[in-house]
Amino acid sequence: MKMQTIKALVIVELKKLYRDPMTLGVLLLMPIGLTLVFYLALGEIRNDYYGYASEMSHFDYLLPGAMGYAIIYMGMIVALALVEYRKSGLLKRVQATPVSPTVYLGSHIIANMIIATGQGFIVLLVALLLGFEPLGGLAGLLLAALFLALLAISAVGLGLITAAVAKDTGAAGGLSVIFIVPMMMFGALLAVFNETTRNIARFMPNYYVSDSLSVIFHTGSLSDPVIWQNLLILAGISLVIVVAGMQIFKRVAYQ
C-alpha cells in the first residue's frame, strides 16, 4: 500500500512540471545554458597539467563536474518549494490525510531525484551535440546515472535541511547559496588545482561524482577501484544527509 501511495505521489510531483511551464523552462534551460557557457568560455582552452586529460579541452575536462553542478541546484528548488508548501498550509492538509510525513517526503525525494538526474543528462546531451565523445559505452552511462541519482538524493536532503531552517523563500534562496557555492567551486573541480583544494573538495558530495565520471568518460575504465570507492562514499554521504534532512524537516514542518 505504501509503495502504491509513493508511486501515485511521485506521478503527481512529475505532472506538476508540465502544468507549470515556468518551472519546466528553468529546469530545462539551466543545464543547457550552463553547458553552453562552459563550452564558449573553455572549449578552446587546452590543459597541460591534468595528467591523462592533458590533450583535451578544459570544457571536456570539466564536463563531468558540470553534470553534477546542474544537479546541486535541485537543493535550492526543493527548499523553495517546501517553504512555500509550509507557508501555504499544504503540508498541514497533507498531515490531515492518511499519508504519513515519511511517505510524502519519500515521494518528493524520488520525484526530484528523477528530475535532477535528467538535468545531469541534459548537460551530457548538449555536450554530445557540441562534439564531446564520452568513453565507457552503455555501461558507463548506467553507472553515471547511478552516481547522478545518489547526488540528487544529497541535494534534496540539503534542500530539506534548508527548508527546515528558512522562514521564507528569500531566506531559503540565500541559505542554499551556502552549500551551492562551495560545491560549485570545489566539488565540480573548478578550483581543484593542487592537493589542498582537492582535500577540501573531498567534503563535497559532488566531488565523488566529478571524480568518477571523469574516469568513466575520459578513460572508459569501469573497473577502476576509485569508481567503486567513490560510489560507496557517496552512497554513505547521501544516506546521512537525506535521513538527517527528513528528520529535521519533519520536526519543524509537521509541528
mmCIF file of C-alpha atoms in Angstrom:
data_model
loop_
_atom_site.group_PDB
_atom_site.id
_atom_site.type_symbol
_atom_site.label_atom_id
_atom_site.label_comp_id
_atom_site.label_asym_id
_atom_site.label_seq_id
_atom_site.Cartn_x
_atom_site.Cartn_y
_atom_site.Cartn_z
ATOM 1 C CA MET A 1 0.000 0.000 0.000
ATOM 2 C CA LYS A 2 2.800 2.419 0.879
ATOM 3 C CA MET A 3 4.571 1.719 -2.413
ATOM 4 C CA GLN A 4 1.364 2.428 -4.339
ATOM 5 C CA THR A 5 0.912 5.685 -2.431
ATOM 6 C CA ILE A 6 4.517 6.728 -3.059
ATOM 7 C CA LYS A 7 4.166 5.893 -6.759
ATOM 8 C CA ALA A 8 0.981 7.972 -7.022
ATOM 9 C CA LEU A 9 2.591 10.931 -5.242
ATOM 10 C CA VAL A 10 5.695 10.722 -7.440
ATOM 11 C CA ILE A 11 3.494 10.874 -10.538
ATOM 12 C CA VAL A 12 1.689 13.901 -9.099
ATOM 13 C CA GLU A 13 5.007 15.684 -8.485
ATOM 14 C CA LEU A 14 6.211 14.916 -12.019
ATOM 15 C CA LYS A 15 2.935 16.111 -13.550
ATOM 16 C CA LYS A 16 3.479 19.487 -11.910
ATOM 17 C CA LEU A 17 6.279 20.092 -14.408
ATOM 18 C CA TYR A 18 4.110 20.390 -17.486
ATOM 19 C CA ARG A 19 1.414 22.178 -15.506
ATOM 20 C CA ASP A 20 3.957 24.859 -14.578
ATOM 21 C CA PRO A 21 5.732 25.932 -17.800
ATOM 22 C CA MET A 22 7.904 28.436 -15.940
ATOM 23 C CA THR A 23 9.424 25.802 -13.638
ATOM 24 C CA LEU A 24 9.808 23.387 -16.547
ATOM 25 C CA GLY A 25 11.546 26.079 -18.570
ATOM 26 C CA VAL A 26 14.003 26.795 -15.757
ATOM 27 C CA LEU A 27 14.762 23.103 -15.274
ATOM 28 C CA LEU A 28 15.465 22.688 -18.990
ATOM 29 C CA LEU A 29 17.260 25.957 -19.701
ATOM 30 C CA MET A 30 19.556 25.897 -16.677
ATOM 31 C CA PRO A 31 21.579 22.803 -17.715
ATOM 32 C CA ILE A 32 21.512 23.837 -21.378
ATOM 33 C CA GLY A 33 22.711 27.356 -20.582
ATOM 34 C CA LEU A 34 25.325 26.038 -18.143
ATOM 35 C CA THR A 35 26.795 23.718 -20.771
ATOM 36 C CA LEU A 36 26.866 26.416 -23.440
ATOM 37 C CA VAL A 37 28.585 28.879 -21.090
ATOM 38 C CA PHE A 38 31.232 26.296 -20.195
ATOM 39 C CA TYR A 39 31.761 25.463 -23.867
ATOM 40 C CA LEU A 40 32.031 29.061 -25.065
ATOM 41 C CA ALA A 41 34.368 30.014 -22.210
ATOM 42 C CA LEU A 42 36.547 26.899 -22.074
ATOM 43 C CA GLY A 43 36.107 24.989 -25.322
ATOM 44 C CA GLU A 44 39.308 26.333 -26.890
ATOM 45 C CA ILE A 45 41.493 26.140 -23.776
ATOM 46 C CA ARG A 46 43.791 23.144 -23.603
ATOM 47 C CA ASN A 47 45.081 21.536 -20.399
ATOM 48 C CA ASP A 48 48.760 20.950 -19.749
ATOM 49 C CA TYR A 49 48.676 19.853 -16.103
ATOM 50 C CA TYR A 50 45.927 17.255 -15.675
ATOM 51 C CA GLY A 51 47.755 14.023 -16.461
ATOM 52 C CA TYR A 52 45.604 11.829 -18.697
ATOM 53 C CA ALA A 53 43.497 14.884 -19.563
ATOM 54 C CA SER A 54 46.430 16.858 -20.931
ATOM 55 C CA GLU A 55 45.269 16.573 -24.536
ATOM 56 C CA MET A 56 41.625 17.508 -24.047
ATOM 57 C CA SER A 57 39.997 20.900 -23.806
ATOM 58 C CA HIS A 58 39.169 22.435 -20.444
ATOM 59 C CA PHE A 59 35.491 22.059 -21.356
ATOM 60 C CA ASP A 60 35.870 18.298 -21.828
ATOM 61 C CA TYR A 61 37.780 18.012 -18.561
ATOM 62 C CA LEU A 62 35.158 19.918 -16.558
ATOM 63 C CA LEU A 63 32.090 18.347 -18.188
ATOM 64 C CA PRO A 64 31.646 15.634 -15.506
ATOM 65 C CA GLY A 65 31.722 18.373 -12.876
ATOM 66 C CA ALA A 66 29.192 20.387 -14.861
ATOM 67 C CA MET A 67 26.816 17.407 -14.853
ATOM 68 C CA GLY A 68 26.940 17.312 -11.076
ATOM 69 C CA TYR A 69 26.776 21.097 -10.866
ATOM 70 C CA ALA A 70 23.466 21.021 -12.747
ATOM 71 C CA ILE A 71 22.071 18.715 -10.071
ATOM 72 C CA ILE A 72 23.081 20.544 -6.903
ATOM 73 C CA TYR A 73 20.716 23.394 -7.791
ATOM 74 C CA MET A 74 17.880 20.950 -7.114
ATOM 75 C CA GLY A 75 18.556 21.533 -3.429
ATOM 76 C CA MET A 76 17.553 25.179 -3.795
ATOM 77 C CA ILE A 77 14.460 24.309 -5.858
ATOM 78 C CA VAL A 78 13.335 21.773 -3.244
ATOM 79 C CA ALA A 79 13.925 24.218 -0.402
ATOM 80 C CA LEU A 80 11.924 26.978 -2.115
ATOM 81 C CA ALA A 81 9.056 24.594 -2.908
ATOM 82 C CA LEU A 82 8.820 23.134 0.600
ATOM 83 C CA VAL A 83 8.972 26.532 2.283
ATOM 84 C CA GLU A 84 6.125 27.662 0.043
ATOM 85 C CA TYR A 85 4.159 24.481 0.813
ATOM 86 C CA ARG A 86 4.618 25.096 4.520
ATOM 87 C CA LYS A 87 3.577 28.749 4.318
ATOM 88 C CA SER A 88 0.508 27.982 2.196
ATOM 89 C CA GLY A 89 -0.659 25.289 4.601
ATOM 90 C CA LEU A 90 -0.292 22.458 2.100
ATOM 91 C CA LEU A 91 1.766 20.358 4.498
ATOM 92 C CA LYS A 92 -0.899 20.655 7.184
ATOM 93 C CA ARG A 93 -3.520 19.489 4.673
ATOM 94 C CA VAL A 94 -1.320 16.527 3.810
ATOM 95 C CA GLN A 95 -0.950 15.840 7.519
ATOM 96 C CA ALA A 96 -4.744 15.537 7.768
ATOM 97 C CA THR A 97 -4.718 12.699 5.226
ATOM 98 C CA PRO A 98 -3.653 9.065 5.802
ATOM 99 C CA VAL A 99 -0.320 9.859 4.076
ATOM 100 C CA SER A 100 2.499 9.871 6.623
ATOM 101 C CA PRO A 101 5.228 12.543 6.537
ATOM 102 C CA THR A 102 7.798 9.863 5.704
ATOM 103 C CA VAL A 103 5.801 8.633 2.697
ATOM 104 C CA TYR A 104 5.140 12.167 1.452
ATOM 105 C CA LEU A 105 8.773 13.273 1.776
ATOM 106 C CA GLY A 106 9.948 9.971 0.308
ATOM 107 C CA SER A 107 7.854 10.557 -2.805
ATOM 108 C CA HIS A 108 9.220 14.096 -3.010
ATOM 109 C CA ILE A 109 12.776 12.757 -2.857
ATOM 110 C CA ILE A 110 12.160 10.169 -5.585
ATOM 111 C CA ALA A 111 10.447 12.646 -7.918
ATOM 112 C CA ASN A 112 13.209 15.215 -7.567
ATOM 113 C CA MET A 113 15.864 12.522 -7.931
ATOM 114 C CA ILE A 114 14.360 11.615 -11.313
ATOM 115 C CA ILE A 115 14.197 15.269 -12.383
ATOM 116 C CA ALA A 116 17.732 16.054 -11.207
ATOM 117 C CA THR A 117 19.236 13.000 -12.902
ATOM 118 C CA GLY A 118 17.522 14.107 -16.107
ATOM 119 C CA GLN A 119 19.155 17.521 -15.758
ATOM 120 C CA GLY A 120 22.574 15.926 -15.493
ATOM 121 C CA PHE A 121 21.984 14.003 -18.699
ATOM 122 C CA ILE A 122 20.740 17.131 -20.470
ATOM 123 C CA VAL A 123 24.222 18.560 -19.876
ATOM 124 C CA LEU A 124 25.748 15.431 -21.417
ATOM 125 C CA LEU A 125 23.353 15.535 -24.385
ATOM 126 C CA VAL A 126 24.214 19.154 -25.179
ATOM 127 C CA ALA A 127 27.920 18.309 -24.834
ATOM 128 C CA LEU A 128 27.496 15.435 -27.301
ATOM 129 C CA LEU A 129 25.969 17.860 -29.792
ATOM 130 C CA LEU A 130 28.992 20.118 -29.256
ATOM 131 C CA GLY A 131 31.421 17.314 -30.063
ATOM 132 C CA PHE A 132 32.175 15.677 -26.714
ATOM 133 C CA GLU A 133 32.893 11.945 -27.103
ATOM 134 C CA PRO A 134 32.430 10.022 -23.843
ATOM 135 C CA LEU A 135 34.006 6.615 -23.312
ATOM 136 C CA GLY A 136 32.537 3.786 -21.247
ATOM 137 C CA GLY A 137 29.648 2.829 -23.531
ATOM 138 C CA LEU A 138 26.167 1.973 -22.245
ATOM 139 C CA ALA A 139 27.533 0.501 -19.023
ATOM 140 C CA GLY A 140 29.322 3.776 -18.374
ATOM 141 C CA LEU A 141 26.114 5.734 -18.886
ATOM 142 C CA LEU A 142 24.214 3.487 -16.485
ATOM 143 C CA LEU A 143 26.946 3.844 -13.883
ATOM 144 C CA ALA A 144 26.913 7.618 -14.390
ATOM 145 C CA ALA A 145 23.126 7.611 -13.868
ATOM 146 C CA LEU A 146 23.624 5.861 -10.523
ATOM 147 C CA PHE A 147 26.146 8.484 -9.397
ATOM 148 C CA LEU A 148 23.863 11.320 -10.500
ATOM 149 C CA ALA A 149 20.862 9.784 -8.717
ATOM 150 C CA LEU A 150 22.820 9.488 -5.460
ATOM 151 C CA LEU A 151 23.984 13.092 -5.793
ATOM 152 C CA ALA A 152 20.380 14.146 -6.374
ATOM 153 C CA ILE A 153 19.428 12.473 -3.092
ATOM 154 C CA SER A 154 22.113 14.510 -1.332
ATOM 155 C CA ALA A 155 20.864 17.705 -2.979
ATOM 156 C CA VAL A 156 17.274 17.009 -1.915
ATOM 157 C CA GLY A 157 18.455 16.247 1.622
ATOM 158 C CA LEU A 158 20.252 19.595 1.756
ATOM 159 C CA GLY A 159 17.072 21.210 0.445
ATOM 160 C CA LEU A 160 15.076 19.636 3.281
ATOM 161 C CA ILE A 161 17.519 20.957 5.873
ATOM 162 C CA THR A 162 17.415 24.417 4.287
ATOM 163 C CA ALA A 163 13.599 24.415 4.204
ATOM 164 C CA ALA A 164 13.500 23.466 7.870
ATOM 165 C CA VAL A 165 15.690 26.418 8.839
ATOM 166 C CA ALA A 166 14.370 29.088 6.450
ATOM 167 C CA LYS A 167 11.313 31.114 7.383
ATOM 168 C CA ASP A 168 10.503 32.264 3.847
ATOM 169 C CA THR A 169 11.568 31.711 0.243
ATOM 170 C CA GLY A 170 14.022 34.611 0.333
ATOM 171 C CA ALA A 171 15.864 33.095 3.273
ATOM 172 C CA ALA A 172 15.734 29.652 1.629
ATOM 173 C CA GLY A 173 17.387 31.011 -1.509
ATOM 174 C CA GLY A 174 20.097 32.769 0.491
ATOM 175 C CA LEU A 175 20.838 29.762 2.688
ATOM 176 C CA SER A 176 21.031 27.481 -0.336
ATOM 177 C CA VAL A 177 23.988 29.505 -1.613
ATOM 178 C CA ILE A 178 25.930 28.385 1.461
ATOM 179 C CA PHE A 179 26.153 24.839 0.120
ATOM 180 C CA ILE A 180 25.853 25.550 -3.604
ATOM 181 C CA VAL A 181 28.917 27.817 -3.939
ATOM 182 C CA PRO A 182 31.449 25.511 -2.206
ATOM 183 C CA MET A 183 30.098 22.537 -4.165
ATOM 184 C CA MET A 184 30.343 24.554 -7.368
ATOM 185 C CA MET A 185 33.930 25.652 -6.782
ATOM 186 C CA PHE A 186 35.422 22.529 -5.238
ATOM 187 C CA GLY A 187 33.115 19.598 -5.965
ATOM 188 C CA ALA A 188 32.805 20.461 -9.663
ATOM 189 C CA LEU A 189 36.641 20.579 -9.915
ATOM 190 C CA LEU A 190 36.664 24.259 -10.875
ATOM 191 C CA ALA A 191 39.167 25.043 -8.119
ATOM 192 C CA VAL A 192 40.897 21.681 -7.729
ATOM 193 C CA PHE A 193 44.397 22.518 -8.906
ATOM 194 C CA ASN A 194 46.513 21.197 -6.007
ATOM 195 C CA GLU A 195 46.330 18.740 -3.140
ATOM 196 C CA THR A 196 44.999 21.328 -0.671
ATOM 197 C CA THR A 197 41.965 22.228 -2.747
ATOM 198 C CA ARG A 198 41.443 18.555 -3.605
ATOM 199 C CA ASN A 199 41.313 17.719 0.117
ATOM 200 C CA ILE A 200 38.709 20.441 0.599
ATOM 201 C CA ALA A 201 36.767 19.014 -2.341
ATOM 202 C CA ARG A 202 36.501 15.628 -0.635
ATOM 203 C CA PHE A 203 33.992 17.170 1.777
ATOM 204 C CA MET A 204 31.645 17.913 -1.155
ATOM 205 C CA PRO A 205 29.262 15.143 -2.296
ATOM 206 C CA ASN A 206 29.531 16.138 -5.944
ATOM 207 C CA TYR A 207 33.326 15.724 -5.886
ATOM 208 C CA TYR A 208 32.834 11.957 -5.908
ATOM 209 C CA VAL A 209 30.595 12.298 -8.948
ATOM 210 C CA SER A 210 33.019 14.576 -10.789
ATOM 211 C CA ASP A 211 35.974 12.344 -9.987
ATOM 212 C CA SER A 212 34.231 9.109 -11.014
ATOM 213 C CA LEU A 213 32.561 10.440 -14.153
ATOM 214 C CA SER A 214 35.955 11.796 -15.226
ATOM 215 C CA VAL A 215 37.378 8.277 -15.055
ATOM 216 C CA ILE A 216 34.337 6.759 -16.793
ATOM 217 C CA PHE A 217 34.003 9.240 -19.652
ATOM 218 C CA HIS A 218 37.674 10.114 -20.144
ATOM 219 C CA THR A 219 39.304 6.684 -19.791
ATOM 220 C CA GLY A 220 36.453 4.188 -20.165
ATOM 221 C CA SER A 221 37.971 2.122 -17.345
ATOM 222 C CA LEU A 222 34.857 0.980 -15.478
ATOM 223 C CA SER A 223 36.835 -1.423 -13.300
ATOM 224 C CA ASP A 224 38.970 1.329 -11.775
ATOM 225 C CA PRO A 225 38.795 0.875 -7.955
ATOM 226 C CA VAL A 226 38.378 4.627 -7.429
ATOM 227 C CA ILE A 227 34.931 4.481 -9.069
ATOM 228 C CA TRP A 228 33.596 1.897 -6.639
ATOM 229 C CA GLN A 229 35.271 3.535 -3.676
ATOM 230 C CA ASN A 230 33.667 6.851 -4.598
ATOM 231 C CA LEU A 231 30.302 5.130 -5.088
ATOM 232 C CA LEU A 232 30.349 3.728 -1.551
ATOM 233 C CA ILE A 233 31.409 7.060 -0.068
ATOM 234 C CA LEU A 234 28.738 8.968 -1.995
ATOM 235 C CA ALA A 235 26.059 6.433 -1.005
ATOM 236 C CA GLY A 236 27.009 6.872 2.652
ATOM 237 C CA ILE A 237 27.010 10.670 2.425
ATOM 238 C CA SER A 238 23.671 10.706 0.607
ATOM 239 C CA LEU A 239 22.061 8.405 3.163
ATOM 240 C CA VAL A 240 23.243 10.501 6.107
ATOM 241 C CA ILE A 241 22.173 13.808 4.532
ATOM 242 C CA VAL A 242 18.741 12.681 3.368
ATOM 243 C CA VAL A 243 17.861 10.914 6.641
ATOM 244 C CA ALA A 244 19.000 13.961 8.627
ATOM 245 C CA GLY A 245 17.054 16.235 6.286
ATOM 246 C CA MET A 246 13.852 14.219 6.641
ATOM 247 C CA GLN A 247 14.084 14.068 10.425
ATOM 248 C CA ILE A 248 14.848 17.769 10.835
ATOM 249 C CA PHE A 249 12.158 18.858 8.367
ATOM 250 C CA LYS A 250 9.500 16.618 9.921
ATOM 251 C CA ARG A 251 10.185 18.050 13.376
ATOM 252 C CA VAL A 252 9.909 21.634 12.149
ATOM 253 C CA ALA A 253 7.220 21.489 9.456
ATOM 254 C CA TYR A 254 4.840 18.961 10.977
ATOM 255 C CA GLN A 255 4.501 20.503 14.422
#
